[in-house]
């Protein structure tokens, strides 16, 4: 990243401004001071979101009085909308508002949605207004999530200059601590908030995430003067990629150099920061955008390969839970662990193992390889994928043991019976799934951020 001097000020960073649009110096901005405010915001948001989504169907089939089928369908639609809206949120952030403003606006909407959700829980059950307010609230949360999700992690990584060797190391470490914070949120929120919602009241169960996120928003705003905000792109990344892709197709279909030049002039508006090439007396954009588009397309095989990891990653929330439901869940005296409670074991293992990875493994391998992050991002992803294969091998062996036990005690056709087999058999696969996430999940996040930004 280049820098230029400002009269009467230390060296400012080119293309980087503060939250008010003023030039900002490298010494007084970014790094861990700024990233810590952003990380706190994300932890609070994850606690709030998971505190809602994990128990949403129970609220809909309870106080709202909906059937299980209707509630499940409504939750699926809402989840789908929540996952699709970040595409629009990323476009708005990169082309119109900036990541900082998008986070602030979406956070205000988030708090408002949670507040209205808490209010709906106070209203009498089985009323039309209660249902209307409930659905309005959760879809307001979905809109807020669409702006929040694509921006916060990227904005946190923006606080580290990739051209600075020290900050490059810190940025790699930032992704480790990011997943550490998320693991804490995923471990705490289902246990604490679900208990309050089921055993105290729903209004308090929804109100706590609202207060937590509101407090986190205040903390986030307190750190505004430290943030590095990059200038907006003159054309949208979606438009750039699509136009470059069309031009690549035309280049392969037509060999007319004049037509190619006309396409470049028409579809690639020039900006002062883009390199130019004199061709036939005309200023044309170089093939940089086309090369970037090719690079983006080259990411597709990696993304497609990791879809199989996503399938494996779903097993600890579904198949592993079903395995645990049939086993003896008494561990110590009368302590009866819930089958779904073992999901916290994966998050807990991530919380512990990421510290060892960042503080011990990375410095050790860095001394050997000379790579700031210890190993390359692709190597990290590959190790995580390999570990996920071992997870499925272990789970298959445990399932073989479970079926043998069921046959031995004649319990095959009795799905509601409890097998004389301890749930401790499942601990290794849950813990190894956490270790796999330390490598694969964090590696994928860092890799795609590095390639796209």
Short mmCIF file of C-alpha atoms in Angstrom, two decimals, residues 1-448:
data_model
loop_
_atom_site.label_atom_id
_atom_site.label_comp_id
_atom_site.label_asym_id
_atom_site.label_seq_id
_atom_site.Cartn_x
_atom_site.Cartn_y
_atom_site.Cartn_z
CA UNK A 1 0.00 0.00 0.00
CA UNK A 2 1.52 3.32 -1.05
CA UNK A 3 1.49 6.40 1.14
CA UNK A 4 1.74 10.11 0.55
CA UNK A 5 2.70 12.99 2.83
CA UNK A 6 0.16 15.47 4.15
CA UNK A 7 1.16 18.99 5.09
CA UNK A 8 1.61 19.22 8.85
CA UNK A 9 0.65 15.58 9.44
CA UNK A 10 2.48 12.26 9.62
CA UNK A 11 2.41 10.03 6.56
CA UNK A 12 -1.17 9.17 5.58
CA UNK A 13 -2.27 5.96 3.88
CA UNK A 14 -3.32 6.18 0.24
CA UNK A 15 -6.89 5.11 -0.38
CA UNK A 16 -7.60 4.78 3.34
CA UNK A 17 -9.74 7.25 5.29
CA UNK A 18 -11.23 7.54 8.74
CA UNK A 19 -14.95 7.07 9.36
CA UNK A 20 -15.59 10.73 8.49
CA UNK A 21 -13.81 10.47 5.14
CA UNK A 22 -10.61 12.22 6.23
CA UNK A 23 -7.07 10.96 5.51
CA UNK A 24 -5.75 8.82 8.33
CA UNK A 25 -2.25 7.92 9.44
CA UNK A 26 -1.03 4.38 9.78
CA UNK A 27 0.38 4.91 13.26
CA UNK A 28 -2.90 6.13 14.77
CA UNK A 29 -5.27 3.69 13.13
CA UNK A 30 -6.16 0.08 12.60
CA UNK A 31 -4.33 -2.94 13.96
CA UNK A 32 -5.44 -4.76 17.10
CA UNK A 33 -6.89 -1.69 18.80
CA UNK A 34 -9.45 -1.25 16.03
CA UNK A 35 -9.94 -4.99 15.48
CA UNK A 36 -10.79 -5.56 19.15
CA UNK A 37 -13.83 -3.27 18.93
CA UNK A 38 -15.00 -5.07 15.80
CA UNK A 39 -14.45 -8.50 17.32
CA UNK A 40 -16.49 -7.55 20.40
CA UNK A 41 -19.31 -6.45 18.11
CA UNK A 42 -19.28 -9.75 16.23
CA UNK A 43 -19.30 -11.89 19.38
CA UNK A 44 -22.36 -10.02 20.66
CA UNK A 45 -24.10 -10.36 17.29
CA UNK A 46 -23.47 -14.10 17.14
CA UNK A 47 -24.81 -14.57 20.67
CA UNK A 48 -27.93 -12.58 19.70
CA UNK A 49 -28.48 -14.41 16.41
CA UNK A 50 -27.91 -17.90 17.78
CA UNK A 51 -30.02 -17.10 20.82
CA UNK A 52 -32.91 -16.59 18.43
CA UNK A 53 -32.39 -19.22 15.76
CA UNK A 54 -31.67 -22.20 18.02
CA UNK A 55 -35.02 -21.98 19.78
CA UNK A 56 -37.16 -20.18 17.21
CA UNK A 57 -39.27 -23.19 16.28
CA UNK A 58 -40.11 -23.79 19.96
CA UNK A 59 -41.46 -20.25 20.26
CA UNK A 60 -43.52 -20.60 17.08
CA UNK A 61 -45.09 -23.88 18.13
CA UNK A 62 -45.62 -22.59 21.68
CA UNK A 63 -46.75 -18.97 22.25
CA UNK A 64 -47.61 -18.44 18.57
CA UNK A 65 -49.60 -21.66 18.43
CA UNK A 66 -48.40 -22.78 14.98
CA UNK A 67 -48.19 -26.39 13.89
CA UNK A 68 -44.81 -28.07 13.68
CA UNK A 69 -45.02 -28.30 9.88
CA UNK A 70 -45.96 -24.63 9.48
CA UNK A 71 -43.31 -23.49 11.94
CA UNK A 72 -40.58 -25.59 10.31
CA UNK A 73 -41.53 -24.23 6.89
CA UNK A 74 -41.51 -20.64 8.14
CA UNK A 75 -38.11 -21.09 9.81
CA UNK A 76 -36.68 -22.60 6.61
CA UNK A 77 -37.92 -19.68 4.51
CA UNK A 78 -36.59 -17.16 7.01
CA UNK A 79 -33.21 -18.93 7.15
CA UNK A 80 -33.00 -18.93 3.35
CA UNK A 81 -33.75 -15.20 3.17
CA UNK A 82 -31.16 -14.57 5.88
CA UNK A 83 -28.51 -16.44 3.88
CA UNK A 84 -29.32 -14.71 0.57
CA UNK A 85 -29.53 -11.10 1.74
CA UNK A 86 -25.76 -10.81 2.46
CA UNK A 87 -25.21 -10.84 -1.33
CA UNK A 88 -27.21 -7.62 -1.58
CA UNK A 89 -25.60 -6.29 1.59
CA UNK A 90 -22.11 -6.76 0.15
CA UNK A 91 -23.10 -4.91 -3.02
CA UNK A 92 -24.49 -1.98 -1.04
CA UNK A 93 -21.43 -1.82 1.21
CA UNK A 94 -18.83 -1.99 -1.55
CA UNK A 95 -20.56 0.36 -3.97
CA UNK A 96 -22.61 2.85 -1.97
CA UNK A 97 -22.29 3.03 1.82
CA UNK A 98 -18.88 1.53 2.77
CA UNK A 99 -18.46 -1.32 5.22
CA UNK A 100 -18.40 0.95 8.27
CA UNK A 101 -21.68 2.70 7.49
CA UNK A 102 -23.34 -0.58 6.51
CA UNK A 103 -22.37 -2.13 9.84
CA UNK A 104 -23.70 0.85 11.80
CA UNK A 105 -27.01 1.04 9.93
CA UNK A 106 -27.59 -2.72 9.99
CA UNK A 107 -26.76 -2.83 13.71
CA UNK A 108 -29.38 -0.17 14.47
CA UNK A 109 -31.91 -2.21 12.49
CA UNK A 110 -30.76 -5.34 14.33
CA UNK A 111 -31.36 -3.78 17.75
CA UNK A 112 -34.75 -2.46 16.61
CA UNK A 113 -35.75 -5.90 15.32
CA UNK A 114 -34.72 -7.60 18.57
CA UNK A 115 -36.55 -4.96 20.59
CA UNK A 116 -39.76 -5.50 18.63
CA UNK A 117 -39.30 -9.25 18.96
CA UNK A 118 -39.11 -8.86 22.75
CA UNK A 119 -42.23 -6.70 22.65
CA UNK A 120 -44.10 -9.34 20.67
CA UNK A 121 -43.29 -11.88 23.38
CA UNK A 122 -45.02 -9.70 25.98
CA UNK A 123 -48.29 -9.54 24.02
CA UNK A 124 -51.07 -12.07 24.71
CA UNK A 125 -50.63 -15.42 22.99
CA UNK A 126 -52.56 -16.52 19.90
CA UNK A 127 -53.39 -12.99 18.71
CA UNK A 128 -53.06 -11.75 15.14
CA UNK A 129 -51.10 -8.63 16.10
CA UNK A 130 -48.61 -10.76 18.02
CA UNK A 131 -47.97 -12.91 14.94
CA UNK A 132 -47.68 -9.90 12.60
CA UNK A 133 -45.25 -8.13 14.92
CA UNK A 134 -43.25 -11.33 15.34
CA UNK A 135 -42.78 -11.90 11.60
CA UNK A 136 -42.03 -8.22 11.00
CA UNK A 137 -39.38 -8.40 13.73
CA UNK A 138 -37.57 -11.50 12.51
CA UNK A 139 -37.49 -10.28 8.90
CA UNK A 140 -36.13 -6.94 10.09
CA UNK A 141 -33.41 -8.98 11.81
CA UNK A 142 -32.85 -10.83 8.51
CA UNK A 143 -32.38 -7.53 6.67
CA UNK A 144 -29.96 -6.36 9.34
CA UNK A 145 -28.10 -9.65 9.15
CA UNK A 146 -27.79 -9.15 5.39
CA UNK A 147 -25.78 -5.99 5.97
CA UNK A 148 -23.92 -7.18 9.02
CA UNK A 149 -22.68 -10.61 7.97
CA UNK A 150 -20.69 -9.76 4.79
CA UNK A 151 -19.05 -6.67 6.29
CA UNK A 152 -17.88 -7.24 9.85
CA UNK A 153 -15.19 -9.86 9.32
CA UNK A 154 -13.88 -8.15 6.18
CA UNK A 155 -13.89 -4.79 7.98
CA UNK A 156 -11.90 -6.34 10.81
CA UNK A 157 -9.31 -7.74 8.39
CA UNK A 158 -9.15 -4.32 6.70
CA UNK A 159 -7.51 -2.97 9.86
CA UNK A 160 -4.25 -4.76 8.98
CA UNK A 161 -2.01 -3.60 6.13
CA UNK A 162 -1.11 -6.63 4.02
CA UNK A 163 2.03 -4.89 2.72
CA UNK A 164 3.40 -4.53 6.27
CA UNK A 165 5.15 -7.71 7.42
CA UNK A 166 4.11 -7.36 11.07
CA UNK A 167 0.53 -6.46 10.24
CA UNK A 168 0.35 -9.33 7.76
CA UNK A 169 1.19 -11.73 10.59
CA UNK A 170 -1.38 -10.03 12.81
CA UNK A 171 -4.04 -10.33 10.11
CA UNK A 172 -3.54 -14.07 9.90
CA UNK A 173 -3.79 -14.23 13.68
CA UNK A 174 -6.96 -12.12 13.53
CA UNK A 175 -8.80 -14.89 11.69
CA UNK A 176 -7.76 -17.32 14.43
CA UNK A 177 -9.12 -15.10 17.19
CA UNK A 178 -12.21 -14.44 15.12
CA UNK A 179 -13.17 -18.11 15.16
CA UNK A 180 -12.23 -18.19 18.86
CA UNK A 181 -14.81 -15.49 19.57
CA UNK A 182 -17.44 -17.22 17.48
CA UNK A 183 -16.82 -20.50 19.28
CA UNK A 184 -17.42 -18.79 22.63
CA UNK A 185 -20.67 -17.35 21.32
CA UNK A 186 -21.82 -20.69 19.91
CA UNK A 187 -20.98 -22.44 23.18
CA UNK A 188 -22.68 -19.97 25.51
CA UNK A 189 -25.76 -18.74 23.67
CA UNK A 190 -27.61 -22.05 23.14
CA UNK A 191 -27.13 -23.07 26.76
CA UNK A 192 -27.85 -19.79 28.58
CA UNK A 193 -30.47 -18.17 26.36
CA UNK A 194 -32.35 -21.39 25.60
CA UNK A 195 -32.60 -22.08 29.34
CA UNK A 196 -33.98 -18.59 30.01
CA UNK A 197 -36.47 -18.82 27.14
CA UNK A 198 -37.74 -22.24 28.23
CA UNK A 199 -37.70 -21.80 32.00
CA UNK A 200 -38.08 -18.06 32.72
CA UNK A 201 -39.92 -16.24 29.93
CA UNK A 202 -39.54 -15.48 26.23
CA UNK A 203 -39.52 -11.70 26.62
CA UNK A 204 -36.37 -11.86 28.76
CA UNK A 205 -34.86 -14.49 26.46
CA UNK A 206 -35.24 -12.14 23.49
CA UNK A 207 -34.53 -8.99 25.49
CA UNK A 208 -31.05 -10.04 26.65
CA UNK A 209 -29.72 -10.32 23.06
CA UNK A 210 -31.24 -6.92 22.33
CA UNK A 211 -29.48 -5.28 25.29
CA UNK A 212 -26.24 -7.13 24.54
CA UNK A 213 -26.19 -6.05 20.90
CA UNK A 214 -27.15 -2.48 21.80
CA UNK A 215 -24.23 -2.32 24.23
CA UNK A 216 -21.91 -3.82 21.61
CA UNK A 217 -23.01 -1.17 19.10
CA UNK A 218 -22.03 1.56 21.58
CA UNK A 219 -18.63 -0.11 22.02
CA UNK A 220 -18.23 -0.36 18.24
CA UNK A 221 -18.97 3.36 17.81
CA UNK A 222 -16.47 4.21 20.56
CA UNK A 223 -13.74 2.70 18.40
CA UNK A 224 -14.70 4.67 15.28
CA UNK A 225 -11.72 7.01 15.38
CA UNK A 226 -9.35 4.04 15.08
CA UNK A 227 -10.93 2.40 12.03
CA UNK A 228 -9.38 2.29 8.58
CA UNK A 229 -12.10 2.76 5.96
CA UNK A 230 -11.17 2.11 2.35
CA UNK A 231 -12.48 4.33 -0.42
CA UNK A 232 -15.50 3.10 -2.35
CA UNK A 233 -15.01 1.41 -5.69
CA UNK A 234 -16.10 3.48 -8.68
CA UNK A 235 -17.88 0.54 -10.30
CA UNK A 236 -19.54 -2.36 -8.55
CA UNK A 237 -17.49 -5.56 -8.28
CA UNK A 238 -20.43 -7.55 -9.61
CA UNK A 239 -20.64 -5.37 -12.69
CA UNK A 240 -16.88 -5.50 -13.24
CA UNK A 241 -16.75 -9.27 -13.03
CA UNK A 242 -19.79 -9.83 -15.24
CA UNK A 243 -18.56 -7.45 -17.95
CA UNK A 244 -15.08 -8.95 -17.87
CA UNK A 245 -16.55 -12.45 -18.10
CA UNK A 246 -18.64 -11.48 -21.13
CA UNK A 247 -15.56 -10.00 -22.78
CA UNK A 248 -13.58 -13.18 -22.15
CA UNK A 249 -16.30 -15.18 -23.89
CA UNK A 250 -16.33 -12.77 -26.82
CA UNK A 251 -12.55 -12.96 -27.08
CA UNK A 252 -12.72 -16.72 -27.37
CA UNK A 253 -15.49 -16.57 -29.97
CA UNK A 254 -14.24 -13.68 -32.09
CA UNK A 255 -10.71 -12.83 -33.12
CA UNK A 256 -11.44 -9.33 -34.49
CA UNK A 257 -9.02 -7.03 -32.67
CA UNK A 258 -11.06 -3.95 -33.54
CA UNK A 259 -14.22 -5.40 -32.01
CA UNK A 260 -12.25 -6.30 -28.93
CA UNK A 261 -11.05 -2.73 -28.55
CA UNK A 262 -14.55 -1.40 -28.98
CA UNK A 263 -15.82 -3.77 -26.31
CA UNK A 264 -13.12 -2.61 -23.92
CA UNK A 265 -13.87 1.06 -24.51
CA UNK A 266 -17.61 0.54 -24.12
CA UNK A 267 -17.67 -1.74 -21.10
CA UNK A 268 -14.68 -0.68 -19.01
CA UNK A 269 -14.93 2.92 -17.78
CA UNK A 270 -11.56 4.29 -16.79
CA UNK A 271 -10.69 5.49 -13.31
CA UNK A 272 -7.62 7.46 -12.22
CA UNK A 273 -6.29 4.56 -10.18
CA UNK A 274 -6.45 1.96 -12.95
CA UNK A 275 -3.45 1.29 -15.18
CA UNK A 276 -3.93 2.27 -18.80
CA UNK A 277 -2.52 1.09 -22.09
CA UNK A 278 -2.15 3.13 -25.27
CA UNK A 279 -3.60 1.07 -28.09
CA UNK A 280 -4.27 2.66 -31.48
CA UNK A 281 -4.22 6.18 -29.99
CA UNK A 282 -6.98 5.32 -27.48
CA UNK A 283 -6.73 4.97 -23.71
CA UNK A 284 -7.83 1.46 -22.95
CA UNK A 285 -7.94 -0.41 -19.71
CA UNK A 286 -5.35 -3.18 -19.58
CA UNK A 287 -6.30 -6.80 -19.27
CA UNK A 288 -6.04 -6.47 -15.49
CA UNK A 289 -9.77 -6.82 -14.96
CA UNK A 290 -9.88 -9.87 -17.19
CA UNK A 291 -6.99 -11.41 -15.28
CA UNK A 292 -8.80 -10.72 -12.01
CA UNK A 293 -11.91 -12.37 -13.41
CA UNK A 294 -9.88 -15.41 -14.45
CA UNK A 295 -8.41 -15.53 -10.95
CA UNK A 296 -11.92 -15.39 -9.52
CA UNK A 297 -13.01 -18.26 -11.76
CA UNK A 298 -9.95 -20.22 -10.67
CA UNK A 299 -11.31 -20.08 -7.11
CA UNK A 300 -14.37 -22.04 -8.14
CA UNK A 301 -12.70 -25.51 -7.96
CA UNK A 302 -11.52 -24.76 -4.42
CA UNK A 303 -14.98 -23.55 -3.43
CA UNK A 304 -16.63 -26.60 -5.06
CA UNK A 305 -14.22 -28.98 -3.32
CA UNK A 306 -15.07 -27.47 0.03
CA UNK A 307 -18.77 -28.18 -0.47
CA UNK A 308 -17.98 -31.73 0.61
CA UNK A 309 -16.47 -30.30 3.79
CA UNK A 310 -19.71 -28.41 4.39
CA UNK A 311 -21.62 -31.69 4.13
CA UNK A 312 -19.32 -33.29 6.70
CA UNK A 313 -19.53 -30.20 8.89
CA UNK A 314 -23.32 -30.63 9.09
CA UNK A 315 -23.03 -34.12 10.55
CA UNK A 316 -22.14 -33.06 14.08
CA UNK A 317 -25.41 -31.09 14.26
CA UNK A 318 -27.56 -33.89 12.80
CA UNK A 319 -26.29 -37.46 12.54
CA UNK A 320 -24.00 -37.25 15.59
CA UNK A 321 -26.93 -35.94 17.65
CA UNK A 322 -29.12 -38.85 16.53
CA UNK A 323 -26.33 -41.24 17.49
CA UNK A 324 -26.10 -39.68 20.95
CA UNK A 325 -29.87 -39.87 21.50
CA UNK A 326 -29.71 -43.70 21.49
CA UNK A 327 -26.74 -44.02 23.87
CA UNK A 328 -26.41 -43.99 27.64
CA UNK A 329 -25.99 -40.29 28.47
CA UNK A 330 -25.25 -40.61 32.17
CA UNK A 331 -21.66 -39.49 32.74
CA UNK A 332 -21.26 -38.62 36.43
CA UNK A 333 -23.76 -39.98 39.02
CA UNK A 334 -27.15 -38.56 37.97
CA UNK A 335 -25.90 -36.03 35.42
CA UNK A 336 -27.81 -36.69 32.18
CA UNK A 337 -26.22 -34.88 29.23
CA UNK A 338 -28.59 -33.85 26.40
CA UNK A 339 -27.77 -35.40 23.04
CA UNK A 340 -27.66 -31.97 21.37
CA UNK A 341 -25.53 -30.66 24.24
CA UNK A 342 -22.50 -32.42 22.79
CA UNK A 343 -22.49 -29.80 20.03
CA UNK A 344 -20.97 -27.46 22.60
CA UNK A 345 -18.06 -29.89 22.84
CA UNK A 346 -17.02 -29.05 19.26
CA UNK A 347 -17.24 -25.32 19.94
CA UNK A 348 -15.36 -25.73 23.21
CA UNK A 349 -12.61 -27.67 21.47
CA UNK A 350 -12.32 -24.90 18.87
CA UNK A 351 -12.02 -22.33 21.67
CA UNK A 352 -9.16 -24.24 23.31
CA UNK A 353 -7.34 -25.53 20.24
CA UNK A 354 -7.28 -22.20 18.40
CA UNK A 355 -5.24 -20.70 21.26
CA UNK A 356 -2.67 -23.48 21.03
CA UNK A 357 -2.57 -23.15 17.26
CA UNK A 358 -2.06 -19.39 17.28
CA UNK A 359 0.38 -19.21 20.18
CA UNK A 360 2.38 -22.42 19.74
CA UNK A 361 1.95 -24.03 16.33
CA UNK A 362 2.17 -20.86 14.21
CA UNK A 363 5.41 -19.47 15.76
CA UNK A 364 7.01 -22.92 15.62
CA UNK A 365 6.18 -23.55 11.96
CA UNK A 366 7.01 -19.93 11.06
CA UNK A 367 10.58 -20.50 12.22
CA UNK A 368 10.78 -23.56 9.99
CA UNK A 369 9.01 -22.34 6.84
CA UNK A 370 9.57 -18.59 7.02
CA UNK A 371 5.89 -18.04 6.15
CA UNK A 372 4.22 -15.39 8.37
CA UNK A 373 1.21 -17.64 9.05
CA UNK A 374 3.39 -20.72 9.59
CA UNK A 375 1.90 -22.67 6.70
CA UNK A 376 0.16 -21.50 3.55
CA UNK A 377 -3.58 -20.99 3.53
CA UNK A 378 -4.10 -23.87 1.09
CA UNK A 379 -2.01 -26.17 3.27
CA UNK A 380 -4.13 -25.20 6.25
CA UNK A 381 -7.34 -25.89 4.33
CA UNK A 382 -5.97 -29.23 3.13
CA UNK A 383 -5.10 -30.34 6.67
CA UNK A 384 -8.60 -29.42 7.79
CA UNK A 385 -10.20 -31.39 4.96
CA UNK A 386 -8.03 -34.41 5.77
CA UNK A 387 -9.03 -34.22 9.45
CA UNK A 388 -12.70 -34.09 8.44
CA UNK A 389 -12.20 -37.39 6.60
CA UNK A 390 -10.82 -38.92 9.81
CA UNK A 391 -13.89 -37.57 11.61
CA UNK A 392 -16.18 -39.55 9.33
CA UNK A 393 -14.00 -42.65 9.60
CA UNK A 394 -14.20 -42.52 13.39
CA UNK A 395 -17.94 -41.85 13.34
CA UNK A 396 -18.42 -44.82 11.00
CA UNK A 397 -16.48 -47.09 13.37
CA UNK A 398 -18.55 -45.85 16.31
CA UNK A 399 -21.73 -46.45 14.32
CA UNK A 400 -20.59 -50.02 13.60
CA UNK A 401 -20.04 -50.53 17.34
CA UNK A 402 -23.47 -49.01 18.08
CA UNK A 403 -25.22 -51.33 15.63
CA UNK A 404 -23.36 -54.36 16.99
CA UNK A 405 -24.50 -53.41 20.48
CA UNK A 406 -28.09 -53.04 19.30
CA UNK A 407 -27.97 -56.48 17.65
CA UNK A 408 -26.35 -58.07 20.69
CA UNK A 409 -29.08 -56.83 23.06
CA UNK A 410 -31.91 -57.29 20.52
CA UNK A 411 -32.72 -53.55 20.33
CA UNK A 412 -32.53 -53.03 16.56
CA UNK A 413 -36.26 -52.54 16.08
CA UNK A 414 -36.69 -50.42 19.23
CA UNK A 415 -35.63 -46.89 18.23
CA UNK A 416 -36.74 -45.32 21.52
CA UNK A 417 -34.65 -47.66 23.66
CA UNK A 418 -31.32 -46.68 25.22
CA UNK A 419 -28.35 -48.84 24.30
CA UNK A 420 -25.94 -50.02 27.01
CA UNK A 421 -23.17 -48.00 25.37
CA UNK A 422 -21.72 -44.80 26.83
CA UNK A 423 -22.04 -41.50 25.00
CA UNK A 424 -18.34 -41.01 25.71
CA UNK A 425 -17.74 -43.01 22.53
CA UNK A 426 -18.80 -39.89 20.58
CA UNK A 427 -16.37 -37.50 22.25
CA UNK A 428 -13.41 -38.15 19.87
CA UNK A 429 -15.38 -37.32 16.71
CA UNK A 430 -16.79 -34.11 18.23
CA UNK A 431 -13.34 -32.97 19.38
CA UNK A 432 -11.69 -33.89 16.07
CA UNK A 433 -14.45 -31.95 14.26
CA UNK A 434 -13.39 -28.90 16.27
CA UNK A 435 -9.75 -29.44 15.29
CA UNK A 436 -10.81 -29.71 11.66
CA UNK A 437 -12.63 -26.37 11.95
CA UNK A 438 -9.50 -24.73 13.36
CA UNK A 439 -7.71 -25.57 10.13
CA UNK A 440 -10.36 -25.69 7.39
CA UNK A 441 -12.93 -23.09 8.45
CA UNK A 442 -10.42 -20.43 9.45
CA UNK A 443 -8.22 -21.24 6.46
CA UNK A 444 -11.13 -20.83 4.06
CA UNK A 445 -12.14 -17.49 5.57
CA UNK A 446 -8.61 -16.11 5.34
CA UNK A 447 -8.01 -17.52 1.86
CA UNK A 448 -11.12 -16.10 0.21
#
